[in-house]
Coordinates of C-alpha atoms in Angstrom, one line a residue:
G198 CA -54.0 219.3 166.4
Y199 CA -52.0 223.1 167.5
G200 CA -51.7 224.7 164.7
A201 CA -51.3 225.5 161.5
V202 CA -48.7 226.0 158.7
Y203 CA -49.4 228.8 155.8
R204 CA -46.3 228.7 153.1
V205 CA -45.4 231.8 152.1
E206 CA -43.7 234.7 150.7
P207 CA -42.4 238.5 152.0
L208 CA -45.0 241.3 150.1
E209 CA -41.2 242.9 149.0
A210 CA -40.0 239.3 147.9
P211 CA -42.2 237.8 145.7
G212 CA -41.7 233.8 145.2
R213 CA -39.6 233.7 147.7
S214 CA -41.1 231.1 149.9
F215 CA -41.5 230.7 153.9
A216 CA -42.9 228.5 156.0
L217 CA -45.6 230.4 158.9
K218 CA -46.7 228.3 162.4
L219 CA -49.6 229.5 163.8
S220 CA -50.8 228.5 167.2
L221 CA -54.4 227.7 167.3
H222 CA -54.7 226.2 170.9
P223 CA -56.0 229.2 173.3
D224 CA -52.6 228.5 175.5
P225 CA -49.6 229.6 173.6
A226 CA -47.4 227.9 176.1
R227 CA -46.8 224.9 173.5
A228 CA -46.0 227.1 170.9
L229 CA -43.7 229.5 172.4
R230 CA -41.8 225.9 173.8
E231 CA -41.6 225.2 170.4
M232 CA -40.0 228.6 169.1
A233 CA -37.7 228.7 172.1
L234 CA -36.7 225.1 171.2
L235 CA -35.4 226.0 167.4
L236 CA -33.8 229.6 168.0
D237 CA -32.1 228.3 171.9
R238 CA -30.5 225.0 171.6
A239 CA -31.6 222.7 167.8
W240 CA -30.1 225.1 166.0
H241 CA -28.2 223.2 163.5
P242 CA -27.8 222.7 159.3
H243 CA -30.2 220.1 159.1
V244 CA -33.0 220.7 161.3
V245 CA -35.5 223.6 159.9
R246 CA -34.6 227.3 161.2
V247 CA -36.8 230.2 162.6
H248 CA -36.3 233.2 160.7
A249 CA -39.2 235.4 162.7
T250 CA -41.0 235.7 165.4
G251 CA -44.4 237.7 166.5
R252 CA -48.0 237.4 167.5
W253 CA -51.5 238.0 165.4
P254 CA -53.5 239.7 165.5
D255 CA -52.2 242.1 168.2
P256 CA -48.5 241.9 168.9
V257 CA -48.9 241.5 172.9
E258 CA -52.2 239.2 173.4
G259 CA -52.8 237.9 169.7
L260 CA -51.1 233.9 168.8
P261 CA -47.8 233.6 168.4
Y262 CA -46.4 232.2 165.5
F263 CA -42.7 231.7 163.8
V264 CA -41.6 232.1 160.5
M265 CA -39.0 229.2 159.4
D266 CA -37.8 227.8 156.3
F267 CA -39.7 226.1 153.8
I268 CA -38.6 222.9 152.6
D269 CA -38.8 222.0 149.2
G270 CA -38.5 218.1 149.4
R271 CA -40.6 214.7 150.7
A272 CA -41.0 212.8 153.7
L273 CA -38.5 210.0 153.9
H274 CA -41.0 207.5 152.7
T275 CA -42.6 209.3 150.0
W276 CA -39.5 209.9 148.7
A277 CA -38.2 206.2 148.9
E278 CA -40.8 205.4 146.8
N279 CA -41.7 208.0 144.1
F280 CA -37.6 208.6 143.6
N281 CA -36.5 205.0 144.3
P282 CA -33.1 205.8 145.7
T283 CA -30.2 202.6 146.0
F284 CA -29.7 201.6 149.5
R285 CA -26.6 203.6 150.0
Q286 CA -28.2 207.2 149.5
L287 CA -30.9 205.3 152.1
A288 CA -27.9 204.7 154.2
M289 CA -26.1 208.0 154.1
V290 CA -28.9 209.7 154.7
G291 CA -29.7 207.7 158.2
G292 CA -26.7 208.2 159.1
S293 CA -26.9 212.0 158.4
V294 CA -30.6 211.6 160.6
A295 CA -28.2 210.2 163.3
M296 CA -25.0 212.4 163.5
T297 CA -27.8 215.5 164.0
L298 CA -29.8 213.9 166.5
D299 CA -26.2 213.4 168.4
V300 CA -25.6 216.8 167.8
L301 CA -28.9 217.4 169.7
H302 CA -28.8 215.0 172.3
A303 CA -26.2 216.9 173.4
R304 CA -27.4 219.6 173.6
G305 CA -29.7 219.0 175.9
V306 CA -32.6 218.4 173.1
L307 CA -34.8 215.6 171.9
H308 CA -36.8 215.9 169.4
R309 CA -39.7 213.0 171.0
D310 CA -41.9 212.4 167.7
L311 CA -39.3 211.4 165.1
K312 CA -41.8 209.5 162.0
P313 CA -40.7 210.1 158.1
E314 CA -42.9 212.5 157.8
H315 CA -41.1 214.9 159.9
I316 CA -37.9 213.9 158.0
L317 CA -38.1 216.1 154.4
I318 CA -35.4 215.1 152.2
R319 CA -34.4 217.6 149.7
E320 CA -33.0 217.8 146.6
P321 CA -30.4 218.1 145.2
G322 CA -27.8 215.7 147.2
H323 CA -30.3 213.7 149.1
V324 CA -30.2 215.8 152.4
P325 CA -32.4 215.6 154.8
M326 CA -34.8 217.6 157.1
L327 CA -35.9 217.3 160.6
I328 CA -39.1 219.5 161.3
D329 CA -41.5 219.9 163.6
F330 CA -40.4 219.7 167.2
G331 CA -43.7 220.6 168.6
A332 CA -43.3 217.6 171.0
G333 CA -39.7 218.6 171.8
D334 CA -38.2 218.3 174.7
Q335 CA -34.7 220.2 175.9
T336 CA -33.3 220.0 179.4
G337 CA -34.9 222.5 181.7
A338 CA -37.7 222.9 180.1
T339 CA -41.4 223.2 181.5
T340 CA -43.6 220.2 181.3
L341 CA -46.5 220.8 179.4
T342 CA -47.1 217.5 178.7
T343 CA -51.0 216.2 180.4
T344 CA -50.7 212.0 179.9
T345 CA -48.0 210.2 181.5
L346 CA -46.7 209.6 177.8
P347 CA -45.9 212.7 175.6
P348 CA -47.9 213.3 172.0
G349 CA -47.0 211.3 169.7
T350 CA -47.7 208.0 167.3
L351 CA -48.5 204.5 168.6
H352 CA -46.5 202.4 166.4
L353 CA -43.4 205.2 166.7
R354 CA -43.3 204.6 170.8
S355 CA -40.5 202.7 172.0
P356 CA -41.2 199.5 173.9
E357 CA -39.9 200.5 177.0
A358 CA -41.9 204.0 176.7
I359 CA -44.7 201.6 176.8
R360 CA -43.4 199.7 179.3
F361 CA -43.4 202.6 181.9
Q362 CA -47.4 203.3 181.1
Q363 CA -48.0 199.9 181.9
L364 CA -46.5 199.1 184.5
H365 CA -47.8 203.4 186.1
W366 CA -51.2 203.5 184.2
R367 CA -52.2 203.8 188.2
Q368 CA -50.1 206.8 188.2
P369 CA -51.7 209.4 186.3
E370 CA -49.4 212.2 187.8
L371 CA -45.8 210.5 187.0
R372 CA -44.5 211.4 183.2
Y373 CA -42.4 209.1 181.9
P374 CA -39.0 210.0 181.3
S375 CA -37.8 210.2 177.7
T376 CA -34.1 210.1 176.6
E377 CA -32.2 209.8 173.5
A378 CA -33.0 205.9 173.1
D379 CA -36.9 207.0 172.3
D380 CA -35.3 209.0 169.2
L381 CA -32.9 206.3 168.1
Y382 CA -35.7 204.1 168.1
A383 CA -38.1 205.8 165.9
L384 CA -34.6 206.5 163.7
G385 CA -35.2 202.6 163.5
V386 CA -38.7 202.1 162.9
C387 CA -38.6 205.3 159.9
L388 CA -35.4 203.4 158.2
Y389 CA -37.3 200.0 158.1
R390 CA -40.6 202.0 157.1
A391 CA -38.0 203.3 154.0
A392 CA -35.8 200.1 153.5
T393 CA -39.3 197.7 153.1
G394 CA -42.3 199.3 151.9
H395 CA -43.7 198.7 155.5
H396 CA -43.6 199.8 159.6
P397 CA -41.7 196.9 161.8
F398 CA -45.2 196.9 163.6
S399 CA -48.6 198.0 161.5
P400 CA -50.7 201.2 162.9
E401 CA -53.3 199.6 161.0
L402 CA -53.4 197.4 163.7
A403 CA -55.0 197.8 166.9
P404 CA -54.2 199.8 169.9
D405 CA -53.9 196.6 172.6
L406 CA -52.3 194.5 169.8
L407 CA -50.0 197.3 168.5
T408 CA -48.7 197.6 171.9
V409 CA -47.9 193.5 173.0
L410 CA -46.2 193.1 169.3
I411 CA -44.0 196.3 170.2
T412 CA -42.8 195.5 173.7
R413 CA -42.6 191.8 173.4
R414 CA -42.7 190.3 169.4
P415 CA -39.6 191.3 167.1
P416 CA -40.4 192.0 163.9
P417 CA -39.3 190.4 160.6
S418 CA -35.6 191.1 159.0
P419 CA -36.2 193.7 156.4
R420 CA -35.2 191.0 154.4
A421 CA -37.4 189.2 155.2
I422 CA -40.3 191.3 153.4
N423 CA -37.8 193.0 150.8
P424 CA -34.8 190.6 150.0
Q425 CA -33.0 193.3 148.3
V426 CA -31.8 195.1 151.6
P427 CA -28.2 194.5 152.4
E428 CA -27.4 192.0 155.4
P429 CA -25.5 194.5 156.9
F430 CA -28.1 197.5 156.1
A431 CA -31.6 194.8 157.6
R432 CA -28.8 193.7 161.0
A433 CA -27.9 197.7 161.3
I434 CA -32.1 198.4 160.9
L435 CA -32.8 195.6 163.8
R436 CA -30.2 197.4 166.1
L437 CA -32.0 200.4 166.4
L438 CA -34.7 197.9 166.7
E439 CA -33.5 196.5 169.9
K440 CA -36.1 195.6 172.3
S441 CA -34.0 196.9 175.2
P442 CA -32.4 200.6 174.7
E443 CA -28.8 198.5 176.2
R444 CA -28.7 196.4 173.6
R445 CA -29.1 199.6 170.8
P446 CA -26.0 201.9 169.7
R447 CA -26.0 204.7 172.4
T448 CA -26.0 207.1 170.6
G449 CA -26.0 208.9 167.5
V450 CA -22.3 208.7 166.8
E451 CA -22.9 204.6 168.1
A452 CA -25.7 204.5 165.2
H453 CA -23.7 206.5 161.9
A454 CA -20.9 204.2 162.4
E455 CA -23.0 201.5 162.7
L456 CA -24.0 202.5 159.6
M457 CA -21.9 203.1 157.5
E458 CA -19.9 200.0 159.1
A459 CA -22.5 198.4 156.8
L460 CA -22.6 200.7 153.8
L461 CA -18.7 199.6 154.0
S462 CA -19.0 195.7 154.0
G463 CA -22.3 195.3 152.3
G464 CA -20.5 196.0 148.3
D465 CA -22.2 196.8 145.5
A466 CA -25.5 195.1 147.3
F467 CA -26.0 198.4 148.3
E468 CA -25.9 200.3 144.8
A469 CA -29.0 198.5 143.9
R470 CA -32.2 199.9 143.9
L471 CA -34.1 199.5 147.0
F472 CA -36.8 198.6 145.1
E473 CA -38.4 196.5 141.2
E474 CA -39.8 198.6 139.0
A475 CA -42.8 197.8 136.1
S476 CA -43.5 200.8 134.0
D477 CA -42.6 203.4 135.9
R478 CA -44.0 202.6 139.4
I479 CA -42.5 200.5 142.1
Q480 CA -43.6 197.4 143.1
R481 CA -44.1 197.8 146.6
P482 CA -42.9 194.0 148.5
A483 CA -45.7 192.3 150.3
W484 CA -45.8 192.1 153.9
P485 CA -44.7 187.8 155.3
S486 CA -48.6 186.2 156.0
Q487 CA -46.6 185.1 159.3
P488 CA -44.3 188.2 160.4
Y489 CA -43.8 187.8 163.8
P490 CA -41.7 185.1 165.5
V491 CA -42.1 184.4 168.9
S492 CA -40.2 186.4 171.0
V493 CA -37.7 184.7 173.6
T494 CA -39.3 186.8 177.0
E495 CA -42.9 185.1 175.4
P496 CA -44.3 181.8 176.6
M497 CA -43.7 179.3 174.6
A498 CA -45.6 175.6 173.2
P499 CA -43.7 172.5 174.8
P500 CA -42.2 170.4 172.3
P501 CA -43.1 166.8 171.9
A502 CA -43.8 164.8 175.7
S503 CA -41.2 162.4 174.9
R504 CA -38.4 164.8 174.6
A505 CA -39.8 167.4 176.9
P506 CA -37.4 168.6 178.9
S507 CA -38.2 168.6 182.7
R508 CA -39.4 171.8 184.6
I509 CA -36.3 172.4 186.6
H510 CA -33.7 172.1 184.0
V511 CA -36.0 174.8 182.0
L512 CA -35.7 177.3 185.0
G513 CA -32.2 176.4 185.5
L514 CA -31.0 177.3 181.7
T515 CA -33.2 180.7 181.7
A516 CA -31.4 181.2 185.3
C517 CA -27.7 180.9 182.6
L518 CA -29.5 182.6 179.8
G519 CA -29.9 186.1 181.6
I520 CA -33.9 185.8 181.3
V521 CA -33.8 186.0 185.3
L522 CA -31.0 187.4 186.7
V523 CA -29.9 186.5 190.5
G524 CA -28.3 189.0 192.7
A525 CA -28.4 193.0 192.4
G526 CA -29.6 192.9 188.4
T527 CA -33.1 193.1 187.5
W528 CA -35.8 190.3 188.3
G529 CA -37.8 190.3 184.5
V530 CA -40.9 189.5 185.2
L531 CA -43.3 187.8 182.7
A532 CA -46.1 189.7 182.3
H533 CA -50.0 187.9 181.5
T534 CA -50.9 188.2 177.9
T535 CA -54.3 189.2 178.5
T536 CA -54.0 193.1 178.2
R537 CA -56.4 196.4 178.5
V538 CA -57.0 199.5 177.4
E539 CA -56.7 202.4 179.9
A540 CA -59.6 204.6 179.0
Q541 CA -57.6 207.3 178.9
A542 CA -55.9 208.2 175.1
S543 CA -52.4 208.6 175.7
T544 CA -51.1 209.7 172.2
S545 CA -51.9 212.9 169.6
T546 CA -53.6 210.1 167.7
G547 CA -56.1 208.9 170.1
H548 CA -54.3 206.2 170.5
K549 CA -55.0 203.7 173.9
L550 CA -51.7 202.2 174.9
A551 CA -52.6 198.5 176.0
I552 CA -52.3 197.6 180.0
V553 CA -50.5 194.3 181.1
P554 CA -52.0 193.5 184.9
E555 CA -49.3 193.2 187.6
P556 CA -48.8 189.9 188.1
Q557 CA -48.6 189.2 192.1
H558 CA -45.1 189.3 193.6
S559 CA -43.8 191.4 190.7
V560 CA -40.6 193.6 192.5
P561 CA -41.7 197.2 192.6
V562 CA -40.3 199.5 190.7
A563 CA -39.2 203.7 192.0
A564 CA -41.0 205.9 189.7
P565 CA -38.6 209.0 188.1
P566 CA -39.5 212.3 189.1
P567 CA -41.4 213.4 186.1
E568 CA -40.0 214.8 182.8
V569 CA -36.9 214.1 184.5
H570 CA -33.9 213.0 182.1
A571 CA -32.5 210.6 184.7
T572 CA -29.4 208.3 183.7
V573 CA -29.1 207.7 187.4
T574 CA -31.6 204.9 188.7
P575 CA -32.4 203.9 192.5
K576 CA -30.4 200.5 193.3
P577 CA -32.8 198.0 193.0
P578 CA -34.7 196.3 195.2
A579 CA -33.8 192.5 196.8
P580 CA -35.7 189.9 196.0
S581 CA -38.4 188.6 197.9
P582 CA -37.7 185.4 199.9
K583 CA -40.2 184.0 197.1
S584 CA -38.2 184.8 194.4
A585 CA -34.9 183.7 195.6
R586 CA -36.5 180.4 197.4
S587 CA -38.0 179.2 193.5
L588 CA -33.8 179.0 191.9
K589 CA -33.7 175.3 193.3
P590 CA -29.6 174.2 194.0
A591 CA -31.2 171.7 191.2
A592 CA -31.5 174.7 188.3
L593 CA -28.8 176.3 189.5
A594 CA -27.1 173.4 189.3
A595 CA -27.9 172.9 185.7
C596 CA -25.6 176.0 185.2
M597 CA -22.5 174.3 185.3
G598 CA -20.0 174.2 182.7
L599 CA -22.1 177.2 180.8
A600 CA -21.5 180.9 181.3
C601 CA -23.8 182.1 183.8
V602 CA -24.2 185.8 183.3
T603 CA -24.0 186.5 186.8
G604 CA -20.9 185.6 187.6
A605 CA -19.3 187.1 184.5
P606 CA -16.2 188.7 185.5
L607 CA -16.1 193.0 184.7
V608 CA -14.3 193.9 181.1
D609 CA -11.3 196.4 182.3
R610 CA -11.7 198.9 180.2
P611 CA -9.0 201.8 179.3
Q612 CA -9.3 205.3 181.4
P613 CA -10.7 208.1 178.9
P614 CA -8.0 209.2 177.1
S615 CA -6.1 212.9 177.9
E616 CA -6.7 215.7 176.4
D617 CA -6.4 219.3 177.4
C618 CA -9.5 222.0 179.0
P619 CA -10.2 224.5 175.7
K620 CA -9.9 228.1 176.8
E621 CA -13.9 229.5 176.4
A622 CA -13.9 226.9 179.3
I623 CA -10.8 228.6 181.5
D624 CA -12.3 231.6 180.8
A625 CA -15.9 231.0 182.2
M626 CA -14.4 229.0 185.0
E627 CA -12.1 232.0 186.2
E628 CA -15.5 234.1 185.8
L629 CA -17.5 232.0 187.5
G630 CA -14.9 232.0 190.1
I631 CA -14.4 227.9 189.9
A632 CA -11.1 227.4 188.9
Q633 CA -9.0 224.6 190.4
L634 CA -11.8 223.5 192.8
Q635 CA -12.2 220.5 194.7
W636 CA -16.3 220.5 195.7
G637 CA -19.8 219.2 196.9
G638 CA -22.1 217.5 194.8
E639 CA -24.7 214.4 194.1
F640 CA -26.1 212.1 191.6
D641 CA -29.9 212.5 192.6
H642 CA -31.3 215.3 195.1
K643 CA -33.5 212.9 196.5
T644 CA -31.4 210.0 197.0
G645 CA -29.1 211.9 200.3
N646 CA -26.5 209.4 201.5
G647 CA -27.7 206.3 200.0
N648 CA -26.5 204.7 196.9
V649 CA -27.2 205.5 193.6
T650 CA -27.0 203.4 189.7
V651 CA -25.0 204.7 187.3
R652 CA -24.7 203.8 183.6
E653 CA -21.9 205.2 181.0
G654 CA -23.3 207.4 179.0
R655 CA -24.5 211.1 179.1
A656 CA -25.2 211.9 183.0
T657 CA -25.8 214.6 185.3
V658 CA -24.6 215.8 188.5
Y659 CA -25.9 219.1 190.7
T660 CA -23.2 221.2 193.1
T661 CA -24.1 220.6 197.0
E662 CA -22.1 223.6 197.9
S663 CA -21.9 227.7 197.3
W664 CA -18.4 229.0 195.3
G665 CA -18.1 232.5 193.7
R666 CA -21.5 232.7 191.6
V667 CA -21.7 229.1 191.2
A668 CA -24.5 228.7 194.0
A669 CA -25.8 225.4 195.7
G670 CA -28.1 223.0 192.8
A671 CA -26.3 224.2 190.0
K672 CA -27.1 221.4 186.9
M673 CA -23.6 220.2 185.6
T674 CA -23.8 217.8 182.8
G675 CA -21.0 215.4 181.2
T676 CA -20.0 211.8 180.6
V677 CA -19.6 208.9 182.8
Y678 CA -17.5 206.5 182.2
V679 CA -17.5 202.9 184.0
G680 CA -14.0 201.2 184.5
S681 CA -14.2 197.3 186.3
K682 CA -13.0 199.5 189.2
R683 CA -13.3 203.1 189.0
V684 CA -15.9 205.1 187.4
Y685 CA -14.6 208.4 185.9
G686 CA -17.0 211.5 184.8
R687 CA -16.1 214.7 183.1
F688 CA -18.5 217.5 183.0
T689 CA -18.2 220.1 180.0
Q690 CA -21.1 222.2 180.6
I691 CA -22.7 224.2 184.0
R692 CA -26.8 225.8 183.9
L693 CA -26.9 227.9 186.9
K694 CA -29.3 227.5 189.2
K695 CA -30.8 230.8 189.6
T696 CA -30.4 232.5 185.8
G697 CA -30.3 229.2 184.4
E698 CA -27.4 230.7 182.4
T699 CA -25.0 228.2 180.7
H700 CA -20.8 227.5 180.5
P701 CA -18.6 225.8 179.6
I702 CA -16.6 223.9 182.1
C703 CA -13.9 221.2 182.9
V704 CA -15.0 219.2 185.4
E705 CA -13.8 215.8 187.1
L706 CA -15.2 213.0 189.4
V707 CA -12.4 213.0 191.8
T708 CA -11.7 210.6 195.5
L709 CA -12.2 213.4 198.5
E710 CA -9.7 211.1 200.6
D711 CA -6.8 210.6 198.2
R712 CA -7.9 213.4 195.7
Q713 CA -7.4 210.2 192.9
T714 CA -9.3 210.5 189.8
G715 CA -12.5 208.6 190.2
L716 CA -14.7 207.1 192.5
P717 CA -14.6 203.8 193.1
R718 CA -16.9 201.0 192.7
L719 CA -18.8 199.7 195.3
K720 CA -20.0 196.3 195.6
G721 CA -22.9 195.6 192.3
G722 CA -23.8 196.2 189.2
D723 CA -22.1 195.4 185.2
E724 CA -19.6 196.6 182.5
D725 CA -22.3 199.3 181.8
T726 CA -23.6 200.5 185.4
A727 CA -22.3 200.6 188.6
I728 CA -23.5 201.7 191.7
L729 CA -22.0 204.4 193.8
F730 CA -22.1 206.9 196.5
N731 CA -24.6 209.5 195.6
Q732 CA -22.7 212.0 198.1
I733 CA -19.5 212.8 195.6
S734 CA -16.3 215.4 195.4
L735 CA -15.9 217.3 192.5
R736 CA -12.5 219.1 191.3
S737 CA -12.5 221.8 188.4
I738 CA -9.3 221.5 186.9
L739 CA -6.9 222.7 183.8
R740 CA -6.6 219.2 181.3
Y741 CA -8.0 215.7 181.6
D742 CA -5.3 213.7 182.4
E743 CA -5.4 210.0 182.0

């Protein structure tokens, strides 16, 4: 709805095709943002390239346009049904898209509207090309979203995105902080559609029912629809569609590794074609009559009265399974099954998201700042006395003899390996005047001297002191590694606050008192998250040592 795309040819070279995208919106900000994203950070062999930009009809006041590659290929689902490739070919395409997303994510770029129509398969070679970054985002980009969720397609929304809107529907000024997990979930939907001929959650369903299914019901296994899908491939797809982002592959590299592991373990099953053929046409498998099993987070019908367990034993078992977590963990609050539809449309296609009313005595959730890709979350609040009293001694006794998740010891992961700092990063630090320097920083501007929860993976910190050409408030991006006793951080890029320039760096987290690498964990957290003091010390180095 924001632009038109034309197939064009240069006057001096007729027959050579390009795609020209022209903004049709009175405010050209979205087109300019997409253009900047593609030119600045989204360049990749599997991403459509921009060759020229301009304005029309007036070179100053006219509508912006940009000229891109013309991708002579079919959308992923159309390619799957027309070409009927083997499962090996589809797995390779999925792995290639996962690796492309990983590169983009490392540069701070999110697609945010990945769907089969935006993955074109170019022949020969079955080469996937990502197109249409109109809803894309990059670190530091101007916020254009006017609704809680960015433009997108409802049946490809991640469960956490829908939950965010359901939780904050009374706060329309808040913006959902999209993450890499949203793109990887959408990749799972795309592969499911290609392998089975159906979406895991049908776009034909009423929006309120669709949101309930996405957030609370697991999709049927791809094999339940298309028995030809190799079992390892089905498992890899379902992993991408897990309700919790923590249970999915964390990065595109991990998703690629799982797809390739499935491919290697599947043997000859991957040599089969996706669909059976009859009279030169594929036979799309039928959708199951009862596709959605009851989720473990859904209330279930009780068994016959003669075998019904007591309520207290059920509660104790629930606590052991981690559905209700005690202590520093997150309290899961089961929503009512009644839904309401928000009056404000939240997707580009006019779908409205169902709203689950907040139950009484639910734990308050701190809202993130608008459009911030935060890897740091406020420390969870303590449970209310009423919630704490709900776990009677008899319920806790039900955990005896079982492995209760709240008391499980943390796995002592090895420290990240040693590696030299690249020469370009050393030269950049010398030029900036921050070589071999120890200085102050923080995870979150608003937390001050409090504690924060950090998660293993991509992370951002900010400088609180000025040195050389780097002013306070400069943004460093890199990776955080969570160990059983200490948390390590290696940051490889800095973005200057005033100019927006980015430079390679080698900076690590260090304890101020004894200059030891890493930060000691505070009480709380789990294997993938840790509680840390927000104010930190950073050290620029020539080599990352174990």
